Amino acid sequence: MKVLVPAANLLVNMVMPVIFWLAAIDAGRRSGFWATVFGGLAQLIMGNAVPGLVLGILIGKGVEESGWNKITAIMMTVIVALFVLSGFFRGFDLKMLQSFSLGIPGWLDVIHNQLSGK
């Protein structure tokens, strides 16, 4: 991972998510809602809220313009699958279980070990 200068780190990690979140809230009620939900999940899973905010804006504007039709349902399904797969391959599920002081099931540990090549 490339280390950026402090000003770039501040811009990417602090300023950009706030700007995108404010833009989502300004874009409408639905865009603001979905951007907040997906931005929060992206921050938890990926460490940066901007991808989730952008996806939330896309879903919100799609729903505002044409309602819940086939295209918006497919977009929502793909975005949810993206978050689930990203969380799984980053080990978010294991970290979440550990943070609640729960044991990791053996089958889940085996699946992670097989897919990571350990």
mmCIF file of C-alpha atoms in Angstrom:
data_model
loop_
_atom_site.group_PDB
_atom_site.id
_atom_site.type_symbol
_atom_site.label_atom_id
_atom_site.label_comp_id
_atom_site.label_asym_id
_atom_site.label_seq_id
_atom_site.Cartn_x
_atom_site.Cartn_y
_atom_site.Cartn_z
ATOM 1 C CA MET A 1 0.000 0.000 0.000
ATOM 2 C CA LYS A 2 1.374 3.343 -1.022
ATOM 3 C CA VAL A 3 1.640 5.944 1.708
ATOM 4 C CA LEU A 4 0.422 9.387 0.709
ATOM 5 C CA VAL A 5 1.589 12.712 2.030
ATOM 6 C CA PRO A 6 -0.393 13.923 5.076
ATOM 7 C CA ALA A 7 -2.456 16.419 3.082
ATOM 8 C CA ALA A 8 -3.519 13.737 0.586
ATOM 9 C CA ASN A 9 -4.365 11.335 3.422
ATOM 10 C CA LEU A 10 -6.543 13.983 5.027
ATOM 11 C CA LEU A 11 -8.262 14.702 1.716
ATOM 12 C CA VAL A 12 -8.941 11.070 0.819
ATOM 13 C CA ASN A 13 -9.875 9.776 4.271
ATOM 14 C CA MET A 14 -11.694 12.718 5.865
ATOM 15 C CA VAL A 15 -12.753 15.367 3.363
ATOM 16 C CA MET A 16 -13.954 13.317 0.384
ATOM 17 C CA PRO A 17 -16.448 11.158 2.336
ATOM 18 C CA VAL A 18 -17.972 14.274 3.897
ATOM 19 C CA ILE A 19 -18.259 15.997 0.512
ATOM 20 C CA PHE A 20 -19.882 12.948 -1.096
ATOM 21 C CA TRP A 21 -22.241 12.497 1.872
ATOM 22 C CA LEU A 22 -23.338 16.143 1.706
ATOM 23 C CA ALA A 23 -23.858 15.765 -2.055
ATOM 24 C CA ALA A 24 -25.997 12.677 -1.441
ATOM 25 C CA ILE A 25 -28.124 14.475 1.134
ATOM 26 C CA ASP A 26 -28.516 17.402 -1.269
ATOM 27 C CA ALA A 27 -29.538 15.013 -4.083
ATOM 28 C CA GLY A 28 -32.712 13.965 -2.277
ATOM 29 C CA ARG A 29 -34.203 12.050 0.598
ATOM 30 C CA ARG A 30 -33.785 8.590 -0.930
ATOM 31 C CA SER A 31 -30.261 9.277 -2.165
ATOM 32 C CA GLY A 32 -29.284 10.547 1.264
ATOM 33 C CA PHE A 33 -30.764 7.499 2.973
ATOM 34 C CA TRP A 34 -29.137 4.909 0.715
ATOM 35 C CA ALA A 35 -25.836 6.791 0.671
ATOM 36 C CA THR A 36 -25.805 6.868 4.474
ATOM 37 C CA VAL A 37 -26.557 3.131 4.691
ATOM 38 C CA PHE A 38 -24.064 2.052 2.034
ATOM 39 C CA GLY A 39 -21.457 4.612 3.118
ATOM 40 C CA GLY A 40 -21.565 3.289 6.673
ATOM 41 C CA LEU A 41 -21.245 -0.297 5.492
ATOM 42 C CA ALA A 42 -18.388 0.618 3.146
ATOM 43 C CA GLN A 43 -16.579 2.391 5.985
ATOM 44 C CA LEU A 44 -16.910 -0.683 8.189
ATOM 45 C CA ILE A 45 -15.947 -3.213 5.523
ATOM 46 C CA MET A 46 -13.545 -1.361 3.230
ATOM 47 C CA GLY A 47 -12.236 1.434 5.429
ATOM 48 C CA ASN A 48 -13.445 4.199 3.099
ATOM 49 C CA ALA A 49 -17.030 5.396 2.782
ATOM 50 C CA VAL A 50 -16.754 6.943 -0.687
ATOM 51 C CA PRO A 51 -17.583 3.785 -2.730
ATOM 52 C CA GLY A 52 -20.690 3.160 -0.658
ATOM 53 C CA LEU A 53 -21.740 6.796 -0.884
ATOM 54 C CA VAL A 54 -21.466 6.760 -4.667
ATOM 55 C CA LEU A 55 -23.452 3.515 -4.911
ATOM 56 C CA GLY A 56 -26.064 4.938 -2.554
ATOM 57 C CA ILE A 57 -26.428 8.022 -4.743
ATOM 58 C CA LEU A 58 -26.889 5.797 -7.807
ATOM 59 C CA ILE A 59 -29.580 3.690 -6.132
ATOM 60 C CA GLY A 60 -31.346 6.717 -4.664
ATOM 61 C CA LYS A 61 -31.458 8.638 -7.934
ATOM 62 C CA GLY A 62 -32.600 5.530 -9.816
ATOM 63 C CA VAL A 63 -35.458 4.989 -7.386
ATOM 64 C CA GLU A 64 -36.428 8.682 -7.414
ATOM 65 C CA GLU A 65 -36.493 8.861 -11.207
ATOM 66 C CA SER A 66 -38.128 5.567 -12.160
ATOM 67 C CA GLY A 67 -39.224 3.829 -8.949
ATOM 68 C CA TRP A 68 -38.476 0.256 -7.972
ATOM 69 C CA ASN A 69 -38.366 -1.384 -11.383
ATOM 70 C CA LYS A 70 -36.328 -4.273 -12.748
ATOM 71 C CA ILE A 71 -33.187 -2.178 -13.298
ATOM 72 C CA THR A 72 -33.105 -0.722 -9.781
ATOM 73 C CA ALA A 73 -33.817 -4.148 -8.281
ATOM 74 C CA ILE A 74 -30.915 -5.649 -10.245
ATOM 75 C CA MET A 75 -28.658 -2.769 -9.176
ATOM 76 C CA MET A 76 -29.625 -3.289 -5.527
ATOM 77 C CA THR A 77 -28.997 -7.028 -5.779
ATOM 78 C CA VAL A 78 -25.574 -6.494 -7.347
ATOM 79 C CA ILE A 79 -24.612 -3.881 -4.740
ATOM 80 C CA VAL A 80 -25.668 -6.126 -1.856
ATOM 81 C CA ALA A 81 -23.735 -9.024 -3.410
ATOM 82 C CA LEU A 82 -20.701 -6.727 -3.800
ATOM 83 C CA PHE A 83 -20.810 -5.799 -0.125
ATOM 84 C CA VAL A 84 -21.324 -9.396 1.021
ATOM 85 C CA LEU A 85 -18.466 -10.732 -1.107
ATOM 86 C CA SER A 86 -16.168 -7.843 -0.217
ATOM 87 C CA GLY A 87 -16.867 -8.351 3.478
ATOM 88 C CA PHE A 88 -16.320 -12.096 3.211
ATOM 89 C CA PHE A 89 -13.027 -11.881 1.326
ATOM 90 C CA ARG A 90 -11.712 -9.198 3.683
ATOM 91 C CA GLY A 91 -12.544 -11.377 6.689
ATOM 92 C CA PHE A 92 -15.119 -8.918 8.015
ATOM 93 C CA ASP A 93 -17.388 -11.739 9.151
ATOM 94 C CA LEU A 94 -14.625 -13.295 11.266
ATOM 95 C CA LYS A 95 -13.664 -9.932 12.774
ATOM 96 C CA MET A 96 -17.289 -9.158 13.585
ATOM 97 C CA LEU A 97 -17.769 -12.506 15.336
ATOM 98 C CA GLN A 98 -14.576 -11.925 17.327
ATOM 99 C CA SER A 99 -15.623 -8.400 18.287
ATOM 100 C CA PHE A 100 -18.811 -9.813 19.835
ATOM 101 C CA SER A 101 -16.665 -12.380 21.712
ATOM 102 C CA LEU A 102 -18.287 -15.229 19.805
ATOM 103 C CA GLY A 103 -16.456 -18.291 18.623
ATOM 104 C CA ILE A 104 -15.737 -18.748 14.942
ATOM 105 C CA PRO A 105 -17.531 -21.827 13.584
ATOM 106 C CA GLY A 106 -15.181 -24.462 12.248
ATOM 107 C CA TRP A 107 -16.875 -24.643 8.859
ATOM 108 C CA LEU A 108 -16.503 -20.884 8.347
ATOM 109 C CA ASP A 109 -12.827 -21.009 9.318
ATOM 110 C CA VAL A 110 -12.276 -23.900 6.895
ATOM 111 C CA ILE A 111 -13.938 -21.987 4.044
ATOM 112 C CA HIS A 112 -11.792 -18.906 4.698
ATOM 113 C CA ASN A 113 -8.619 -20.994 4.897
ATOM 114 C CA GLN A 114 -9.403 -22.844 1.674
ATOM 115 C CA LEU A 115 -10.186 -19.674 -0.265
ATOM 116 C CA SER A 116 -7.168 -17.768 1.065
ATOM 117 C CA GLY A 117 -4.746 -20.578 0.203
ATOM 118 C CA LYS A 118 -3.563 -21.244 3.761
#
